[in-house]
Amino acid sequence: PNGVNLVHPILPELVGRNLHDLQDRNGDYVIRNLLRLAGEGGGFHRYVWNKPSTGQDEDKLSYVVQLKRWPWMMGTGLYIDDIAKEVAKARKQVQRNVRNTFFTVLVVVAGTIVLVVLIGVAINVHEVRKADSRLQELAHKSVQFQVSERRRFARELHDGINQMMVSVLYRIEAAVSKLKQQGSAAEEDLERGHRTLKEAINEVRHISHDLRPSLLDDMGLKVAVNSLLMDFSERTGIDAELEYEITGARLPEDIEITFYRVLQEALANVERHSGADRVLVSGWHRDGVAWIEIRDNGRGFDTRRRLQGPGIGVCNMRERVELLSGICQIDSEPGRGTSVKVGLRPMFFSENCECDNG
């Protein structure tokens, strides 16, 4: 331990030199202190040393031990600025890893939240659709119940009250015939009663037909619509034509009665307001939706004004169609006629799967 340098991997010019009295710029006897630490069993020592890579004096931290078999000291060291750079590099890497991990966690959390929200929305949409489907089914059942009650009431009128009134009419006619033979003064009163009773019978028949057209029950929509158009033409002188392409199974009765009532209302509007001389009624089935259209060649109107008014007929048509979640489109322009188009999607078909071809 006399301070002679035996080996140096970076500065070979120091090999063989005695560095025992070497001092750094701070007056520290570097080799002496290192030899002392090695003799004490080894340790760290910080000093200033020339850094070969830069040629500048830098702080250095060395660790030395003494080789027991020889009176030699062996040591190694690191420059403090290199340690600082490595620590800074490691710190940046840690920060980068933390940041990447944070973003990864953030993306995972955001994805999870989005997934939960989408699942929630999907469940809500499903529930809304189920509720809407149940509401539509309830509306259909409500309309069918109304149809059933109207049919029952119409039959009661026709088979009960109407038959009783007809029976009374026959008795009055028989009494009038007998009084004519006898020349009674009661003949005139009976004639008046006879006329009033006939009017009442016709009114009951008219009410019964309006409540539920028997042709619609017995023959289907096509025949009922055709009969309605024939009566309309005879009464008004307006040419009415039918193009009916709904074939296959009969539509549910709530759909049929809705189409029939809309057609009645539309024809009434044509008669009262349009000034038309021709009406075309079309029926077809496309993409699961049954459609019917009433088109006339009348004077037409401005839909932006008229449809905002309190027209009872238009309101009735729309309410009937909306009750079954259908589509009601009214297109018209002044001088170009009017088109009323209604689309209804049958929820199910009636058990009577006979073709409605009339």
Short mmCIF file of C-alpha atoms in Angstrom, two decimals:
data_model
loop_
_atom_site.label_atom_id
_atom_site.label_comp_id
_atom_site.label_asym_id
_atom_site.label_seq_id
_atom_site.Cartn_x
_atom_site.Cartn_y
_atom_site.Cartn_z
CA PRO A 1 0.00 0.00 0.00
CA ASN A 2 2.56 2.52 -1.15
CA GLY A 3 0.25 4.24 -3.64
CA VAL A 4 1.75 2.85 -6.89
CA ASN A 5 -0.89 2.31 -9.56
CA LEU A 6 -0.74 -1.21 -11.00
CA VAL A 7 -3.71 -1.28 -13.42
CA HIS A 8 -6.08 1.35 -14.83
CA PRO A 9 -8.54 0.40 -17.63
CA ILE A 10 -9.20 3.93 -18.85
CA LEU A 11 -5.97 5.88 -18.14
CA PRO A 12 -3.02 3.54 -18.93
CA GLU A 13 -0.62 6.46 -18.50
CA LEU A 14 -1.19 6.22 -14.74
CA VAL A 15 0.11 2.64 -14.57
CA GLY A 16 3.36 2.49 -12.58
CA ARG A 17 3.00 5.96 -11.14
CA ASN A 18 3.03 6.63 -7.42
CA LEU A 19 -0.22 8.45 -6.61
CA HIS A 20 0.12 8.38 -2.86
CA ASP A 21 0.34 12.17 -2.56
CA LEU A 22 -2.24 12.93 -5.29
CA GLN A 23 -4.75 15.61 -4.28
CA ASP A 24 -7.95 16.77 -5.99
CA ARG A 25 -8.85 20.41 -6.41
CA ASN A 26 -10.39 20.44 -2.94
CA GLY A 27 -7.10 19.30 -1.35
CA ASP A 28 -8.35 15.77 -0.69
CA TYR A 29 -5.60 13.09 -0.70
CA VAL A 30 -7.54 10.71 -2.86
CA ILE A 31 -5.30 7.63 -2.88
CA ARG A 32 -4.38 7.91 0.81
CA ASN A 33 -8.07 7.96 1.81
CA LEU A 34 -8.88 5.09 -0.51
CA LEU A 35 -5.97 3.03 0.96
CA ARG A 36 -7.22 3.81 4.46
CA LEU A 37 -10.77 2.66 3.64
CA ALA A 38 -9.45 -0.53 2.02
CA GLY A 39 -7.36 -1.27 5.11
CA GLU A 40 -10.45 -0.82 7.26
CA GLY A 41 -12.29 -3.50 5.29
CA GLY A 42 -13.62 -1.41 2.37
CA GLY A 43 -15.88 1.56 1.86
CA PHE A 44 -17.09 4.49 -0.23
CA HIS A 45 -15.21 7.75 -0.82
CA ARG A 46 -16.32 10.84 -2.76
CA TYR A 47 -13.75 13.10 -4.44
CA VAL A 48 -13.09 15.15 -7.60
CA TRP A 49 -11.49 13.37 -10.56
CA ASN A 50 -10.86 14.15 -14.18
CA LYS A 51 -13.53 12.53 -16.36
CA PRO A 52 -11.89 11.08 -19.50
CA SER A 53 -14.99 11.38 -21.70
CA THR A 54 -15.25 15.16 -21.16
CA GLY A 55 -11.79 16.16 -19.92
CA GLN A 56 -13.47 18.02 -17.05
CA ASP A 57 -13.09 17.53 -13.31
CA GLU A 58 -16.27 15.88 -11.94
CA ASP A 59 -17.41 14.53 -8.60
CA LYS A 60 -16.76 10.80 -8.35
CA LEU A 61 -17.90 8.13 -5.90
CA SER A 62 -15.61 5.11 -5.52
CA TYR A 63 -15.71 1.91 -3.53
CA VAL A 64 -12.50 0.05 -2.56
CA VAL A 65 -11.51 -3.24 -0.91
CA GLN A 66 -8.14 -4.79 0.01
CA LEU A 67 -7.05 -8.08 -1.50
CA LYS A 68 -5.99 -10.26 1.45
CA ARG A 69 -3.47 -12.41 -0.39
CA TRP A 70 -1.63 -9.37 -1.64
CA PRO A 71 -1.15 -5.93 -0.10
CA TRP A 72 -3.16 -4.49 -2.98
CA MET A 73 -6.23 -2.25 -3.13
CA MET A 74 -8.88 -2.78 -5.79
CA GLY A 75 -11.69 -0.31 -6.46
CA THR A 76 -14.25 1.01 -8.88
CA GLY A 77 -16.15 4.25 -9.18
CA LEU A 78 -18.95 6.19 -10.84
CA TYR A 79 -19.16 9.85 -11.71
CA ILE A 80 -21.93 11.63 -9.88
CA ASP A 81 -23.26 13.31 -13.04
CA ASP A 82 -23.60 9.89 -14.72
CA ILE A 83 -25.48 8.64 -11.67
CA ALA A 84 -27.73 11.72 -11.83
CA LYS A 85 -28.36 11.13 -15.52
CA GLU A 86 -29.24 7.48 -14.95
CA VAL A 87 -31.49 8.39 -12.04
CA ALA A 88 -33.20 11.07 -14.17
CA LYS A 89 -33.56 8.56 -17.01
CA ALA A 90 -35.00 5.99 -14.65
CA ARG A 91 -37.34 8.62 -13.19
CA LYS A 92 -38.55 9.56 -16.69
CA GLN A 93 -39.10 5.93 -17.53
CA VAL A 94 -41.05 5.45 -14.32
CA GLN A 95 -43.11 8.56 -15.07
CA ARG A 96 -43.71 7.32 -18.62
CA ASN A 97 -44.77 3.93 -17.31
CA VAL A 98 -47.04 5.56 -14.74
CA ARG A 99 -48.55 7.80 -17.41
CA ASN A 100 -49.05 4.89 -19.80
CA THR A 101 -50.57 2.83 -17.02
CA PHE A 102 -52.84 5.74 -16.09
CA PHE A 103 -54.01 6.15 -19.68
CA THR A 104 -54.49 2.39 -19.99
CA VAL A 105 -56.55 2.33 -16.80
CA LEU A 106 -58.44 5.41 -17.98
CA VAL A 107 -59.23 3.77 -21.33
CA VAL A 108 -60.31 0.56 -19.60
CA VAL A 109 -62.51 2.50 -17.15
CA ALA A 110 -63.96 4.64 -19.96
CA GLY A 111 -64.61 1.55 -22.05
CA THR A 112 -66.26 -0.13 -19.10
CA ILE A 113 -68.44 2.92 -18.46
CA VAL A 114 -69.41 3.13 -22.14
CA LEU A 115 -70.18 -0.59 -22.17
CA VAL A 116 -72.31 -0.27 -19.02
CA VAL A 117 -74.12 2.75 -20.51
CA LEU A 118 -74.73 0.91 -23.79
CA ILE A 119 -76.03 -2.12 -21.94
CA GLY A 120 -78.28 0.16 -19.87
CA VAL A 121 -79.53 1.93 -23.00
CA ALA A 122 -80.11 -1.40 -24.72
CA ILE A 123 -82.08 -2.67 -21.73
CA ASN A 124 -84.10 0.56 -21.60
CA VAL A 125 -84.77 0.44 -25.35
CA HIS A 126 -85.81 -3.18 -25.02
CA GLU A 127 -88.13 -2.35 -22.14
CA VAL A 128 -89.57 0.64 -24.03
CA ARG A 129 -90.18 -1.55 -27.07
CA LYS A 130 -91.81 -4.20 -24.91
CA ALA A 131 -94.00 -1.56 -23.28
CA ASP A 132 -94.84 -0.07 -26.70
CA SER A 133 -95.66 -3.53 -28.03
CA ARG A 134 -97.91 -4.20 -25.05
CA LEU A 135 -99.57 -0.82 -25.52
CA GLN A 136 -100.20 -1.55 -29.19
CA GLU A 137 -101.58 -4.97 -28.31
CA LEU A 138 -103.84 -3.36 -25.73
CA ALA A 139 -105.01 -0.81 -28.30
CA HIS A 140 -105.78 -3.61 -30.76
CA LYS A 141 -107.69 -5.50 -28.12
CA SER A 142 -109.58 -2.33 -27.19
CA VAL A 143 -110.58 -1.77 -30.81
CA GLN A 144 -111.57 -5.42 -31.17
CA PHE A 145 -113.67 -5.15 -28.03
CA GLN A 146 -115.40 -2.08 -29.46
CA VAL A 147 -115.97 -3.92 -32.73
CA SER A 148 -117.40 -6.91 -30.87
CA GLU A 149 -119.69 -4.71 -28.79
CA ARG A 150 -120.85 -2.80 -31.87
CA ARG A 151 -121.58 -6.07 -33.64
CA ARG A 152 -123.53 -7.36 -30.67
CA PHE A 153 -125.50 -4.12 -30.36
CA ALA A 154 -126.20 -4.06 -34.10
CA ARG A 155 -127.53 -7.61 -33.95
CA GLU A 156 -129.66 -6.74 -30.94
CA LEU A 157 -131.12 -3.82 -32.90
CA HIS A 158 -131.68 -5.91 -35.99
CA ASP A 159 -132.84 -9.14 -34.40
CA GLY A 160 -134.70 -7.68 -31.44
CA ILE A 161 -136.13 -4.16 -31.71
CA ASN A 162 -136.26 -4.14 -35.51
CA GLN A 163 -138.15 -7.45 -35.66
CA MET A 164 -140.64 -6.23 -33.07
CA MET A 165 -141.19 -3.03 -35.04
CA VAL A 166 -141.65 -5.02 -38.25
CA SER A 167 -144.20 -7.21 -36.49
CA VAL A 168 -146.07 -4.07 -35.34
CA LEU A 169 -145.88 -2.73 -38.89
CA TYR A 170 -147.53 -5.85 -40.27
CA ARG A 171 -150.30 -5.60 -37.69
CA ILE A 172 -150.88 -1.92 -38.55
CA GLU A 173 -150.98 -2.78 -42.27
CA ALA A 174 -153.54 -5.50 -41.54
CA ALA A 175 -155.61 -3.09 -39.43
CA VAL A 176 -155.46 -0.41 -42.14
CA SER A 177 -156.60 -2.94 -44.73
CA LYS A 178 -159.57 -3.92 -42.58
CA LEU A 179 -160.50 -0.31 -41.81
CA LYS A 180 -160.42 0.56 -45.49
CA GLN A 181 -162.99 -2.10 -46.08
CA GLN A 182 -165.14 -0.70 -43.25
CA GLY A 183 -164.48 2.98 -44.01
CA SER A 184 -163.43 3.95 -40.47
CA ALA A 185 -162.18 7.46 -39.60
CA ALA A 186 -159.20 5.93 -37.71
CA GLU A 187 -157.66 5.05 -41.04
CA GLU A 188 -155.80 8.39 -41.32
CA ASP A 189 -154.21 8.06 -37.86
CA LEU A 190 -153.13 4.54 -38.62
CA GLU A 191 -151.62 5.69 -41.94
CA ARG A 192 -149.57 8.31 -40.10
CA GLY A 193 -148.44 5.72 -37.56
CA HIS A 194 -147.60 3.39 -40.40
CA ARG A 195 -145.37 5.98 -42.08
CA THR A 196 -143.67 6.89 -38.79
CA LEU A 197 -143.04 3.23 -37.97
CA LYS A 198 -141.53 2.61 -41.42
CA GLU A 199 -139.23 5.59 -40.89
CA ALA A 200 -138.23 4.23 -37.48
CA ILE A 201 -137.48 0.80 -39.00
CA ASN A 202 -135.30 2.38 -41.69
CA GLU A 203 -133.51 4.44 -39.06
CA VAL A 204 -132.83 1.35 -36.93
CA ARG A 205 -131.49 -0.46 -39.99
CA HIS A 206 -129.29 2.53 -40.82
CA ILE A 207 -127.95 2.68 -37.24
CA SER A 208 -127.35 -1.06 -37.25
CA HIS A 209 -125.43 -0.82 -40.51
CA ASP A 210 -123.35 2.09 -39.26
CA LEU A 211 -122.47 0.25 -36.06
CA ARG A 212 -121.17 -2.77 -37.92
CA PRO A 213 -121.71 -3.35 -41.66
CA SER A 214 -122.95 -6.89 -42.12
CA LEU A 215 -121.13 -7.19 -45.46
CA LEU A 216 -117.84 -6.54 -43.70
CA ASP A 217 -118.50 -9.42 -41.30
CA ASP A 218 -119.85 -11.85 -43.87
CA MET A 219 -117.94 -11.11 -47.09
CA GLY A 220 -114.81 -9.24 -46.11
CA LEU A 221 -113.30 -5.82 -46.75
CA LYS A 222 -113.22 -5.90 -50.55
CA VAL A 223 -116.92 -6.65 -50.97
CA ALA A 224 -117.90 -4.13 -48.26
CA VAL A 225 -115.77 -1.39 -49.85
CA ASN A 226 -117.15 -2.17 -53.30
CA SER A 227 -120.72 -1.95 -51.98
CA LEU A 228 -119.90 1.32 -50.24
CA LEU A 229 -118.51 2.78 -53.47
CA MET A 230 -121.55 1.67 -55.48
CA ASP A 231 -123.92 3.33 -52.98
CA PHE A 232 -121.71 6.44 -53.03
CA SER A 233 -121.81 6.65 -56.83
CA GLU A 234 -125.58 6.14 -56.98
CA ARG A 235 -126.19 8.82 -54.35
CA THR A 236 -123.72 11.47 -55.57
CA GLY A 237 -123.21 10.76 -59.27
CA ILE A 238 -119.42 10.71 -58.67
CA ASP A 239 -117.62 7.92 -60.53
CA ALA A 240 -115.92 5.60 -57.98
CA GLU A 241 -113.40 2.91 -58.91
CA LEU A 242 -111.76 0.21 -56.76
CA GLU A 243 -108.30 -1.33 -57.28
CA TYR A 244 -107.91 -3.93 -54.56
CA GLU A 245 -104.73 -6.02 -54.37
CA ILE A 246 -104.80 -7.23 -50.75
CA THR A 247 -104.96 -11.00 -51.17
CA GLY A 248 -104.33 -13.97 -48.94
CA ALA A 249 -105.49 -14.22 -45.35
CA ARG A 250 -108.17 -11.83 -44.15
CA LEU A 251 -106.96 -8.86 -42.18
CA PRO A 252 -107.82 -8.71 -38.46
CA GLU A 253 -111.26 -7.23 -37.90
CA ASP A 254 -109.90 -4.14 -36.12
CA ILE A 255 -107.84 -3.35 -39.24
CA GLU A 256 -110.79 -3.95 -41.54
CA ILE A 257 -113.22 -1.79 -39.58
CA THR A 258 -110.62 1.01 -39.34
CA PHE A 259 -110.07 0.97 -43.10
CA TYR A 260 -113.82 0.94 -43.66
CA ARG A 261 -114.51 3.89 -41.32
CA VAL A 262 -111.65 5.92 -42.79
CA LEU A 263 -113.04 5.28 -46.25
CA GLN A 264 -116.51 6.37 -45.12
CA GLU A 265 -115.10 9.60 -43.67
CA ALA A 266 -112.97 10.30 -46.74
CA LEU A 267 -115.91 9.74 -49.12
CA ALA A 268 -118.06 12.06 -47.01
CA ASN A 269 -115.37 14.75 -47.36
CA VAL A 270 -115.21 14.18 -51.10
CA GLU A 271 -118.99 14.59 -51.36
CA ARG A 272 -119.12 17.73 -49.21
CA HIS A 273 -115.99 19.66 -50.14
CA SER A 274 -114.02 18.37 -53.13
CA GLY A 275 -116.22 19.08 -56.16
CA ALA A 276 -114.69 15.97 -57.72
CA ASP A 277 -116.29 13.81 -60.42
CA ARG A 278 -114.01 10.79 -59.93
CA VAL A 279 -112.68 8.84 -56.95
CA LEU A 280 -110.12 6.02 -57.02
CA VAL A 281 -109.77 3.70 -54.01
CA SER A 282 -106.67 1.48 -53.94
CA GLY A 283 -105.68 -1.27 -51.52
CA TRP A 284 -102.40 -3.17 -51.37
CA HIS A 285 -100.07 -5.01 -49.02
CA ARG A 286 -96.30 -4.36 -48.85
CA ASP A 287 -93.55 -5.19 -46.35
CA GLY A 288 -95.99 -6.36 -43.71
CA VAL A 289 -98.13 -3.21 -43.93
CA ALA A 290 -101.64 -3.07 -45.38
CA TRP A 291 -102.38 0.19 -47.24
CA ILE A 292 -105.50 1.87 -48.54
CA GLU A 293 -105.62 5.13 -50.49
CA ILE A 294 -108.54 7.36 -51.48
CA ARG A 295 -107.67 9.78 -54.29
CA ASP A 296 -110.02 12.27 -55.96
CA ASN A 297 -109.64 14.80 -58.80
CA GLY A 298 -111.36 17.63 -56.94
CA ARG A 299 -110.32 21.18 -56.21
CA GLY A 300 -107.87 20.22 -53.44
CA PHE A 301 -106.74 22.50 -50.62
CA ASP A 302 -103.70 23.88 -48.83
CA THR A 303 -102.81 21.18 -46.28
CA ARG A 304 -100.73 23.60 -44.19
CA ARG A 305 -103.86 25.59 -43.38
CA ARG A 306 -106.74 23.18 -43.50
CA LEU A 307 -105.10 20.36 -41.53
CA GLN A 308 -104.39 22.73 -38.64
CA GLY A 309 -108.05 23.63 -38.34
CA PRO A 310 -110.67 21.87 -36.22
CA GLY A 311 -111.89 19.52 -38.99
CA ILE A 312 -113.75 16.73 -37.21
CA GLY A 313 -113.51 14.31 -40.16
CA VAL A 314 -109.75 14.53 -40.45
CA CYS A 315 -109.37 14.28 -36.67
CA ASN A 316 -111.55 11.16 -36.60
CA MET A 317 -109.50 9.51 -39.33
CA ARG A 318 -106.21 10.27 -37.63
CA GLU A 319 -107.42 9.18 -34.20
CA ARG A 320 -108.64 5.85 -35.57
CA VAL A 321 -105.33 5.21 -37.32
CA GLU A 322 -103.13 6.37 -34.43
CA LEU A 323 -105.02 4.10 -32.05
CA LEU A 324 -103.56 1.17 -34.01
CA SER A 325 -100.12 2.83 -34.36
CA GLY A 326 -100.70 3.29 -38.06
CA ILE A 327 -99.75 5.90 -40.65
CA CYS A 328 -102.14 8.54 -41.96
CA GLN A 329 -100.92 10.76 -44.80
CA ILE A 330 -103.05 13.49 -46.37
CA ASP A 331 -101.62 15.12 -49.51
CA SER A 332 -103.37 17.87 -51.41
CA GLU A 333 -102.72 21.01 -53.43
CA PRO A 334 -105.22 23.56 -54.72
CA GLY A 335 -106.45 22.44 -58.13
CA ARG A 336 -104.74 19.03 -57.98
CA GLY A 337 -107.10 16.88 -55.91
CA THR A 338 -106.59 15.13 -52.60
CA SER A 339 -105.04 11.83 -51.51
CA VAL A 340 -105.70 10.14 -48.17
CA LYS A 341 -103.32 7.23 -47.55
CA VAL A 342 -103.54 4.96 -44.49
CA GLY A 343 -101.12 2.17 -43.55
CA LEU A 344 -101.71 -0.36 -40.78
CA ARG A 345 -99.47 -3.21 -39.69
CA PRO A 346 -101.52 -6.25 -38.62
CA MET A 347 -100.22 -7.64 -35.31
CA PHE A 348 -101.74 -10.98 -36.13
CA PHE A 349 -104.11 -12.50 -38.69
CA SER A 350 -107.59 -13.65 -37.93
CA GLU A 351 -108.30 -17.33 -37.57
CA ASN A 352 -110.40 -17.09 -40.74
CA CYS A 353 -107.55 -17.57 -43.21
CA GLU A 354 -109.80 -17.39 -46.27
CA CYS A 355 -108.68 -15.27 -49.18
CA ASP A 356 -110.39 -11.91 -49.18
CA ASN A 357 -111.01 -11.82 -52.89
CA GLY A 358 -114.67 -11.03 -52.69
#
